[in-house]
Amino acid sequence: MTRLKTLAALLLLVVSATAEDAAEEGVPYAARRERLRARIESGLALVPGAPAAEPFRQDNDFWYLTGLEWPGVVLALTEDGAWLFTPDGTEPAPPGFDGVLAMDMLDVTLGRYAADGLWLPGGRSEFYSTWNRPGERREFGDPFGPSKRRLEWISESRKRVEGEKVRALEPKLTELRQVKDRSEIECLRRACRVTGESLVEAIRSVKPGMKEREFQDGLERGYLERGARWLAFPSIVGSGRNGTMVHYTENSAEFDRNELVVVDTGAEIGMYAADITRTFPVNGKFTQRQREVYEAVLAAQDAAIAALKPGVTLGEVDAIARQVLKDRGFTQRMPHLTSHWVGLQVHDVGDYAARLKPGMVVTVEPGIYLEDEEIGVRIEDVLVVTGDGAESLTSWIPRGADEIERLTGADLK
Ligand SMILES: [Mn+2]
């Protein structure tokens, strides 16, 4: 028996190692560059990476098209090929690239190609993932630092070709990034796995009197232990009344035994974000009222998830969730949409009016926030749109009211 088990474990190891390698090798960076090039009629497209910084995290667009961790590099796409401009231009060209040139040569290239049109990304702000490491305490969206320097570079490049036609590359990039390929879905699945496992572990450790911050530290330690270098966004841990504040990140209060706790969190793995919310009672038992609110949110989430399929819009999904809350007697306004795109950043790029297509990845996260009763409930899962519906990447994480009770406060009962 033991020998069999060992063999099975060994086989499993071999299989998972192969799957992992295949996913890594199978990232179609060159195909993405080709698809972008097919969308620009002529001229030169420039995509600057993130400037050198410590700690360094690559820019999302640049990473999507190159998979290169190099700092301070500009990707240039022309009808002749794909080039990298680096500070001194001495690196050998990575496979799939036509050459590496010194940044000084960029002006020559601009002169040669920009007359036929220069394509530049715009001022899209992708700040969440760039600025938060597990265990670090930062707020949302610091607009200063490398992201700002990248924007400055873009606006300077615009000025250098004054008079020439500058066009927006952003809509083309967004169109590509909005539909995830297989390798991206695998990264998202891993990010959700790391987040979910750490979250389950953290919820099991809950005790009355524990501080929100203490819970957060344990949770984020789990991310680090499982290989995350970044948070997808600052973790939200809100107990009681704090759970009714949608973007509460102060996380300074103590858990009271009769309170609900809302935890909205995500690790970043392989550059991709997870975004999961669970709500649980500190003492492991919902009151009748807490359960009533919880079940309403759950029903709204189930209805919204059931509606996800190609052809539907996120607006339609949102309306379905709101209707369920209303039908259950919860008439206060939900102060956020039911869904957002998830990908290289937690609130990923994408057109909110788009009809869903297979490969699009969204959250479904209805909530009810009753400030007077100090009851906040939000439940959030991540789903990939498939051919005829959607696959949840997070359905294995306890979600039903009974499951949540079993997970919480086991040693209190
Ligand atoms: Mn979310």
Tab-separated table of C-alpha atoms and ligand atoms in Angstrom:
chain	number	residue	atom	x	y	z
A	1	MET	CA	0.000	0.000	0.000
A	2	THR	CA	2.723	2.403	1.055
A	3	ARG	CA	4.777	1.550	-2.002
A	4	LEU	CA	1.774	2.116	-4.245
A	5	LYS	CA	1.145	5.465	-2.627
A	6	THR	CA	4.785	6.472	-3.137
A	7	LEU	CA	4.615	5.490	-6.778
A	8	ALA	CA	1.390	7.426	-7.246
A	9	ALA	CA	2.935	10.465	-5.590
A	10	LEU	CA	5.980	10.168	-7.817
A	11	LEU	CA	3.849	9.886	-10.951
A	12	LEU	CA	1.822	12.882	-9.843
A	13	LEU	CA	5.026	14.857	-9.395
A	14	VAL	CA	6.249	13.952	-12.873
A	15	VAL	CA	2.889	14.798	-14.426
A	16	SER	CA	2.554	18.148	-12.640
A	17	ALA	CA	6.145	19.136	-13.433
A	18	THR	CA	5.529	18.433	-17.127
A	19	ALA	CA	2.275	20.369	-17.123
A	20	GLU	CA	4.008	23.320	-15.462
A	21	ASP	CA	6.864	23.357	-17.965
A	22	ALA	CA	4.484	23.066	-20.905
A	23	ALA	CA	2.482	26.033	-19.605
A	24	GLU	CA	5.670	28.075	-19.303
A	25	GLU	CA	6.991	27.132	-22.755
A	26	GLY	CA	3.564	27.548	-24.307
A	27	VAL	CA	3.216	31.276	-23.611
A	28	PRO	CA	2.541	32.727	-27.084
A	29	TYR	CA	4.359	36.074	-26.724
A	30	ALA	CA	5.427	36.114	-30.390
A	31	ALA	CA	1.894	35.301	-31.556
A	32	ARG	CA	0.548	38.177	-29.439
A	33	ARG	CA	3.022	40.575	-31.096
A	34	GLU	CA	1.909	39.295	-34.497
A	35	ARG	CA	-1.733	39.824	-33.660
A	36	LEU	CA	-1.027	43.360	-32.460
A	37	ARG	CA	0.968	44.093	-35.619
A	38	ALA	CA	-1.915	42.851	-37.749
A	39	ARG	CA	-4.111	45.484	-36.074
A	40	ILE	CA	-1.864	48.469	-36.852
A	41	GLU	CA	-2.003	49.413	-40.493
A	42	SER	CA	1.468	50.919	-40.897
A	43	GLY	CA	4.149	52.839	-39.054
A	44	LEU	CA	5.770	52.158	-35.735
A	45	ALA	CA	4.290	50.898	-32.461
A	46	LEU	CA	6.266	51.601	-29.281
A	47	VAL	CA	5.538	49.911	-25.958
A	48	PRO	CA	7.774	51.087	-23.114
A	49	GLY	CA	8.436	48.637	-20.278
A	50	ALA	CA	8.674	49.698	-16.648
A	51	PRO	CA	11.679	51.892	-15.796
A	52	ALA	CA	14.362	50.414	-13.544
A	53	ALA	CA	13.223	50.495	-9.914
A	54	GLU	CA	13.783	48.536	-6.736
A	55	PRO	CA	11.680	46.460	-6.289
A	56	PHE	CA	11.058	45.990	-9.996
A	57	ARG	CA	7.816	44.808	-11.550
A	58	GLN	CA	7.433	44.772	-15.311
A	59	ASP	CA	4.738	46.825	-17.064
A	60	ASN	CA	1.677	44.744	-17.947
A	61	ASP	CA	1.467	45.587	-21.672
A	62	PHE	CA	5.203	45.081	-22.141
A	63	TRP	CA	5.105	41.768	-20.279
A	64	TYR	CA	2.079	40.605	-22.281
A	65	LEU	CA	3.999	41.140	-25.527
A	66	THR	CA	7.507	40.034	-24.487
A	67	GLY	CA	7.608	38.028	-21.237
A	68	LEU	CA	10.883	39.861	-20.499
A	69	GLU	CA	11.813	41.040	-17.005
A	70	TRP	CA	14.294	43.610	-18.393
A	71	PRO	CA	13.964	47.109	-16.897
A	72	GLY	CA	14.036	50.333	-18.922
A	73	VAL	CA	13.404	48.703	-22.326
A	74	VAL	CA	11.182	49.794	-25.219
A	75	LEU	CA	9.533	47.320	-27.593
A	76	ALA	CA	9.259	48.533	-31.196
A	77	LEU	CA	7.017	46.801	-33.718
A	78	THR	CA	7.262	47.653	-37.403
A	79	GLU	CA	6.197	45.815	-40.518
A	80	ASP	CA	9.852	44.622	-40.676
A	81	GLY	CA	9.913	42.984	-37.254
A	82	ALA	CA	10.143	43.284	-33.485
A	83	TRP	CA	13.019	45.206	-31.911
A	84	LEU	CA	14.099	45.988	-28.369
A	85	PHE	CA	15.709	49.277	-27.398
A	86	THR	CA	17.767	48.873	-24.225
A	87	PRO	CA	19.925	51.445	-22.402
A	88	ASP	CA	23.148	50.257	-24.118
A	89	GLY	CA	21.915	47.830	-26.770
A	90	THR	CA	24.521	45.120	-26.168
A	91	GLU	CA	22.284	42.186	-25.142
A	92	PRO	CA	21.835	39.323	-27.626
A	93	ALA	CA	18.345	39.316	-29.132
A	94	PRO	CA	16.036	36.890	-27.299
A	95	PRO	CA	14.389	34.205	-29.478
A	96	GLY	CA	11.616	35.678	-31.627
A	97	PHE	CA	13.089	39.187	-31.742
A	98	ASP	CA	14.864	40.703	-34.741
A	99	GLY	CA	17.408	42.658	-32.792
A	100	VAL	CA	18.464	44.708	-29.782
A	101	LEU	CA	19.453	48.323	-30.338
A	102	ALA	CA	20.770	51.098	-28.106
A	103	MET	CA	18.209	53.621	-26.873
A	104	ASP	CA	20.202	56.346	-28.747
A	105	MET	CA	19.015	54.735	-31.995
A	106	LEU	CA	15.383	55.322	-31.161
A	107	ASP	CA	15.370	58.772	-32.785
A	108	VAL	CA	16.665	57.339	-36.069
A	109	THR	CA	13.931	54.718	-35.971
A	110	LEU	CA	11.327	57.358	-35.197
A	111	GLY	CA	12.542	59.390	-38.165
A	112	ARG	CA	12.341	56.386	-40.471
A	113	TYR	CA	8.959	54.992	-39.498
A	114	ALA	CA	6.940	57.576	-37.599
A	115	ALA	CA	5.934	59.482	-40.712
A	116	ASP	CA	3.699	56.495	-41.516
A	117	GLY	CA	2.119	56.719	-38.095
A	118	LEU	CA	3.311	56.314	-34.530
A	119	TRP	CA	1.309	54.100	-32.213
A	120	LEU	CA	1.691	54.712	-28.487
A	121	PRO	CA	-0.124	53.427	-25.400
A	122	GLY	CA	-1.867	56.208	-23.517
A	123	GLY	CA	-2.300	57.144	-19.899
A	124	ARG	CA	-3.993	54.020	-18.685
A	125	SER	CA	-3.335	53.645	-14.982
A	126	GLU	CA	-2.352	50.167	-13.923
A	127	PHE	CA	-1.112	50.839	-10.454
A	128	TYR	CA	-2.601	48.213	-8.191
A	129	SER	CA	-0.152	45.402	-8.687
A	130	THR	CA	2.956	47.522	-9.082
A	131	TRP	CA	3.002	48.807	-5.587
A	132	ASN	CA	2.057	46.159	-3.079
A	133	ARG	CA	4.125	43.338	-1.639
A	134	PRO	CA	2.759	40.820	0.887
A	135	GLY	CA	3.313	42.198	4.378
A	136	GLU	CA	3.783	45.771	3.129
A	137	ARG	CA	1.230	48.373	4.075
A	138	ARG	CA	0.255	50.606	1.188
A	139	GLU	CA	-3.020	52.061	0.098
A	140	PHE	CA	-4.630	51.709	-3.306
A	141	GLY	CA	-3.218	53.238	-6.427
A	142	ASP	CA	-0.048	55.201	-5.751
A	143	PRO	CA	0.211	57.168	-9.000
A	144	PHE	CA	3.845	58.164	-8.446
A	145	GLY	CA	7.048	56.293	-9.189
A	146	PRO	CA	7.748	54.047	-12.186
A	147	SER	CA	4.220	54.161	-13.631
A	148	LYS	CA	4.369	57.939	-13.725
A	149	ARG	CA	7.852	57.903	-15.288
A	150	ARG	CA	6.521	55.590	-18.009
A	151	LEU	CA	3.703	58.034	-18.727
A	152	GLU	CA	6.235	60.872	-18.941
A	153	TRP	CA	8.261	58.854	-21.443
A	154	ILE	CA	5.155	58.360	-23.566
A	155	SER	CA	4.273	62.039	-23.571
A	156	GLU	CA	7.887	62.997	-24.455
A	157	SER	CA	7.824	60.574	-27.389
A	158	ARG	CA	4.659	62.240	-28.615
A	159	LYS	CA	6.453	65.596	-28.665
A	160	ARG	CA	9.463	64.192	-30.539
A	161	VAL	CA	7.299	63.409	-33.547
A	162	GLU	CA	5.261	66.583	-33.472
A	163	GLY	CA	3.399	67.018	-36.692
A	164	GLU	CA	3.408	63.290	-37.391
A	165	LYS	CA	0.357	61.264	-36.767
A	166	VAL	CA	0.244	59.782	-33.249
A	167	ARG	CA	-2.377	57.093	-32.772
A	168	ALA	CA	-3.682	55.281	-29.713
A	169	LEU	CA	-2.348	51.765	-29.294
A	170	GLU	CA	-4.320	51.232	-26.108
A	171	PRO	CA	-7.655	50.108	-27.638
A	172	LYS	CA	-5.829	47.499	-29.734
A	173	LEU	CA	-3.918	46.182	-26.719
A	174	THR	CA	-7.081	46.151	-24.631
A	175	GLU	CA	-8.908	44.158	-27.293
A	176	LEU	CA	-6.176	41.511	-27.161
A	177	ARG	CA	-5.750	41.431	-23.393
A	178	GLN	CA	-9.477	41.181	-22.759
A	179	VAL	CA	-9.630	37.601	-24.107
A	180	LYS	CA	-7.250	35.352	-22.184
A	181	ASP	CA	-5.331	32.511	-23.812
A	182	ARG	CA	-4.715	29.116	-22.218
A	183	SER	CA	-1.434	30.093	-20.563
A	184	GLU	CA	-3.060	33.157	-18.979
A	185	ILE	CA	-5.951	31.114	-17.620
A	186	GLU	CA	-3.413	28.735	-16.056
A	187	CYS	CA	-1.682	31.684	-14.339
A	188	LEU	CA	-5.054	32.964	-13.077
A	189	ARG	CA	-5.912	29.474	-11.829
A	190	ARG	CA	-2.622	29.316	-9.900
A	191	ALA	CA	-3.152	32.795	-8.437
A	192	CYS	CA	-6.631	31.724	-7.282
A	193	ARG	CA	-5.220	28.484	-5.853
A	194	VAL	CA	-2.570	30.313	-3.803
A	195	THR	CA	-5.095	32.896	-2.626
A	196	GLY	CA	-7.772	30.346	-1.750
A	197	GLU	CA	-5.453	27.998	0.132
A	198	SER	CA	-4.007	30.867	2.171
A	199	LEU	CA	-7.488	32.267	2.854
A	200	VAL	CA	-8.874	28.926	4.065
A	201	GLU	CA	-5.836	28.516	6.333
A	202	ALA	CA	-6.247	32.045	7.718
A	203	ILE	CA	-9.989	31.629	8.380
A	204	ARG	CA	-9.315	28.385	10.264
A	205	SER	CA	-6.971	30.302	12.583
A	206	VAL	CA	-9.547	32.961	13.557
A	207	LYS	CA	-10.209	33.652	17.235
A	208	PRO	CA	-12.318	36.331	18.958
A	209	GLY	CA	-10.087	39.237	19.931
A	210	MET	CA	-7.792	38.661	16.976
A	211	LYS	CA	-6.908	41.904	15.240
A	212	GLU	CA	-7.770	42.547	11.597
A	213	ARG	CA	-4.089	43.265	11.003
A	214	GLU	CA	-3.046	39.981	12.634
A	215	PHE	CA	-5.385	38.095	10.301
A	216	GLN	CA	-3.988	40.000	7.323
A	217	ASP	CA	-0.397	39.189	8.327
A	218	GLY	CA	-1.182	35.465	8.530
A	219	LEU	CA	-2.992	35.540	5.208
A	220	GLU	CA	-0.189	37.344	3.391
A	221	ARG	CA	2.445	35.087	4.993
A	222	GLY	CA	0.547	32.259	3.279
A	223	TYR	CA	0.972	34.061	-0.063
A	224	LEU	CA	4.726	34.441	0.465
A	225	GLU	CA	5.087	30.792	1.483
A	226	ARG	CA	3.266	29.779	-1.692
A	227	GLY	CA	5.544	31.817	-3.937
A	228	ALA	CA	3.761	35.146	-4.410
A	229	ARG	CA	6.008	38.209	-4.813
A	230	TRP	CA	3.192	40.721	-5.011
A	231	LEU	CA	-0.310	41.339	-3.784
A	232	ALA	CA	-2.845	41.940	-6.521
A	233	PHE	CA	-4.134	44.859	-4.373
A	234	PRO	CA	-4.081	45.901	-0.703
A	235	SER	CA	-5.940	43.285	1.377
A	236	ILE	CA	-9.302	44.299	2.859
A	237	VAL	CA	-10.096	42.782	6.262
A	238	GLY	CA	-13.176	44.391	7.801
A	239	SER	CA	-15.027	43.155	10.868
A	240	GLY	CA	-18.463	44.336	11.982
A	241	ARG	CA	-19.168	47.869	10.770
A	242	ASN	CA	-15.823	47.945	8.921
A	243	GLY	CA	-17.158	45.150	6.713
A	244	THR	CA	-19.765	47.562	5.376
A	245	MET	CA	-17.036	49.812	3.893
A	246	VAL	CA	-16.220	48.603	0.425
A	247	HIS	CA	-12.580	49.733	0.253
A	248	TYR	CA	-11.639	49.516	3.936
A	249	THR	CA	-7.902	48.856	4.217
A	250	GLU	CA	-7.109	50.314	7.642
A	251	ASN	CA	-7.466	46.807	9.161
A	252	SER	CA	-6.854	48.064	12.702
A	253	ALA	CA	-9.845	46.778	14.717
A	254	GLU	CA	-10.319	43.670	16.811
A	255	PHE	CA	-12.661	40.819	15.870
A	256	ASP	CA	-15.656	40.678	18.202
A	257	ARG	CA	-17.072	37.170	18.652
A	258	ASN	CA	-20.517	38.137	17.332
A	259	GLU	CA	-19.302	39.927	14.219
A	260	LEU	CA	-19.048	39.024	10.579
A	261	VAL	CA	-15.708	39.565	8.852
A	262	VAL	CA	-15.368	40.474	5.171
A	263	VAL	CA	-12.017	39.537	3.612
A	264	ASP	CA	-11.368	40.696	0.027
A	265	THR	CA	-7.920	39.703	-1.138
A	266	GLY	CA	-5.696	38.428	-3.929
A	267	ALA	CA	-2.154	37.190	-4.452
A	268	GLU	CA	-0.379	37.844	-7.737
A	269	ILE	CA	1.222	34.779	-9.330
A	270	GLY	CA	3.155	34.808	-12.615
A	271	MET	CA	2.056	38.471	-13.077
A	272	TYR	CA	-1.658	37.559	-12.857
A	273	ALA	CA	-4.087	38.659	-10.142
A	274	ALA	CA	-6.590	36.766	-8.043
A	275	ASP	CA	-9.509	38.549	-6.379
A	276	ILE	CA	-11.552	36.572	-3.870
A	277	THR	CA	-13.930	37.635	-1.095
A	278	ARG	CA	-15.305	35.510	1.709
A	279	THR	CA	-17.443	36.578	4.683
A	280	PHE	CA	-17.532	34.563	7.907
A	281	PRO	CA	-18.805	34.796	11.506
A	282	VAL	CA	-15.970	35.121	14.036
A	283	ASN	CA	-17.519	32.583	16.430
A	284	GLY	CA	-18.337	30.065	13.715
A	285	LYS	CA	-22.110	30.559	13.830
A	286	PHE	CA	-24.245	33.021	11.844
A	287	THR	CA	-27.074	34.709	13.764
A	288	GLN	CA	-30.454	34.336	12.089
A	289	ARG	CA	-30.210	37.852	10.658
A	290	GLN	CA	-26.611	37.418	9.493
A	291	ARG	CA	-27.588	34.202	7.746
A	292	GLU	CA	-30.558	35.886	6.076
A	293	VAL	CA	-28.269	38.562	4.631
A	294	TYR	CA	-25.637	35.986	3.694
A	295	GLU	CA	-28.132	33.747	1.870
A	296	ALA	CA	-29.447	36.735	-0.104
A	297	VAL	CA	-25.957	37.621	-1.343
A	298	LEU	CA	-25.294	33.974	-2.163
A	299	ALA	CA	-28.539	33.741	-4.171
A	300	ALA	CA	-27.644	36.922	-6.062
A	301	GLN	CA	-24.200	35.511	-6.807
A	302	ASP	CA	-25.621	32.155	-7.961
A	303	ALA	CA	-28.067	33.908	-10.299
A	304	ALA	CA	-25.330	36.125	-11.751
A	305	ILE	CA	-22.988	33.160	-12.236
A	306	ALA	CA	-25.736	31.173	-13.959
A	307	ALA	CA	-26.216	34.077	-16.386
A	308	LEU	CA	-22.559	34.201	-17.479
A	309	LYS	CA	-22.171	32.981	-21.054
A	310	PRO	CA	-21.033	34.272	-24.439
A	311	GLY	CA	-23.143	37.144	-25.784
A	312	VAL	CA	-24.202	38.537	-22.388
A	313	THR	CA	-22.902	41.893	-21.078
A	314	LEU	CA	-21.625	42.591	-17.556
A	315	GLY	CA	-24.402	45.185	-17.275
A	316	GLU	CA	-26.983	42.439	-17.756
A	317	VAL	CA	-25.248	40.238	-15.178
A	318	ASP	CA	-25.217	43.145	-12.732
A	319	ALA	CA	-28.960	43.756	-13.203
A	320	ILE	CA	-29.716	40.090	-12.462
A	321	ALA	CA	-27.778	40.179	-9.179
A	322	ARG	CA	-29.458	43.428	-8.094
A	323	GLN	CA	-32.911	42.036	-8.857
A	324	VAL	CA	-32.334	39.042	-6.551
A	325	LEU	CA	-31.224	41.337	-3.695
A	326	LYS	CA	-34.321	43.471	-4.233
A	327	ASP	CA	-36.653	40.448	-4.373
A	328	ARG	CA	-35.265	39.391	-0.985
A	329	GLY	CA	-36.105	42.784	0.495
A	330	PHE	CA	-32.649	44.396	0.361
A	331	THR	CA	-33.450	47.650	-1.374
A	332	GLN	CA	-30.348	49.728	-0.516
A	333	ARG	CA	-28.036	50.546	-3.407
A	334	MET	CA	-25.056	48.237	-3.905
A	335	PRO	CA	-22.239	50.808	-4.279
A	336	HIS	CA	-20.194	48.802	-6.794
A	337	LEU	CA	-20.753	46.735	-9.930
A	338	THR	CA	-21.263	42.990	-9.605
A	339	SER	CA	-18.343	42.226	-11.930
A	340	HIS	CA	-15.032	43.476	-13.268
A	341	TRP	CA	-12.392	42.033	-15.594
A	342	VAL	CA	-9.422	40.225	-14.013
A	343	GLY	CA	-6.036	39.551	-15.594
A	344	LEU	CA	-2.582	41.116	-15.398
A	345	GLN	CA	-4.144	43.601	-13.037
A	346	VAL	CA	-6.981	43.057	-10.624
A	347	HIS	CA	-9.339	45.537	-12.285
A	348	ASP	CA	-8.102	44.494	-15.687
A	349	VAL	CA	-8.392	46.426	-18.929
A	350	GLY	CA	-11.501	45.754	-20.967
A	351	ASP	CA	-14.586	47.311	-22.458
A	352	TYR	CA	-17.468	47.169	-19.963
A	353	ALA	CA	-20.027	47.256	-22.773
A	354	ALA	CA	-18.491	44.220	-24.502
A	355	ARG	CA	-20.505	41.058	-25.053
A	356	LEU	CA	-18.829	38.177	-23.253
A	357	LYS	CA	-16.654	35.808	-25.276
A	358	PRO	CA	-14.975	32.526	-24.308
A	359	GLY	CA	-11.686	33.303	-22.531
A	360	MET	CA	-12.844	36.497	-20.844
A	361	VAL	CA	-12.260	36.381	-17.074
A	362	VAL	CA	-14.528	38.184	-14.618
A	363	THR	CA	-15.402	38.403	-10.943
A	364	VAL	CA	-18.926	37.995	-9.612
A	365	GLU	CA	-19.151	39.789	-6.268
A	366	PRO	CA	-22.510	41.054	-5.061
A	367	GLY	CA	-22.716	42.497	-1.556
A	368	ILE	CA	-25.089	43.890	1.049
A	369	TYR	CA	-23.847	46.571	3.432
A	370	LEU	CA	-26.068	47.376	6.450
A	371	GLU	CA	-24.139	50.015	8.362
A	372	ASP	CA	-26.757	50.423	11.120
A	373	GLU	CA	-26.818	46.698	11.838
A	374	GLU	CA	-23.024	46.412	11.464
A	375	ILE	CA	-23.504	43.644	8.933
A	376	GLY	CA	-21.497	43.600	5.724
A	377	VAL	CA	-21.541	40.608	3.384
A	378	ARG	CA	-19.715	40.219	0.086
A	379	ILE	CA	-18.908	36.970	-1.717
A	380	GLU	CA	-16.584	37.045	-4.713
A	381	ASP	CA	-15.438	34.402	-7.149
A	382	VAL	CA	-13.397	34.434	-10.366
A	383	LEU	CA	-14.843	32.862	-13.515
A	384	VAL	CA	-13.672	32.139	-17.042
A	385	VAL	CA	-16.299	32.409	-19.781
A	386	THR	CA	-16.473	29.132	-21.749
A	387	GLY	CA	-18.277	28.089	-24.950
A	388	ASP	CA	-21.661	27.791	-23.259
A	389	GLY	CA	-21.321	29.188	-19.737
A	390	ALA	CA	-18.499	29.876	-17.284
A	391	GLU	CA	-16.009	27.892	-15.234
A	392	SER	CA	-15.288	29.048	-11.689
A	393	LEU	CA	-11.604	29.088	-10.722
A	394	THR	CA	-12.552	29.422	-7.062
A	395	SER	CA	-15.563	27.130	-6.563
A	396	TRP	CA	-13.483	24.761	-4.393
A	397	ILE	CA	-13.201	27.432	-1.669
A	398	PRO	CA	-16.008	27.026	0.930
A	399	ARG	CA	-18.841	29.401	0.067
A	400	GLY	CA	-22.213	28.098	1.314
A	401	ALA	CA	-23.335	29.283	4.783
A	402	ASP	CA	-22.980	25.803	6.347
A	403	GLU	CA	-19.588	25.238	4.732
A	404	ILE	CA	-18.399	28.605	6.033
A	405	GLU	CA	-19.576	27.724	9.563
A	406	ARG	CA	-17.697	24.436	9.394
A	407	LEU	CA	-14.561	26.254	8.297
A	408	THR	CA	-14.694	28.875	11.037
A	409	GLY	CA	-14.252	28.682	14.741
A	410	ALA	CA	-14.042	24.878	14.842
A	411	ASP	CA	-12.387	24.930	18.281
A	412	LEU	CA	-15.035	27.232	19.750
A	413	LYS	CA	-17.917	24.805	19.390
B	1	MN	MN	-13.108	42.399	-7.058
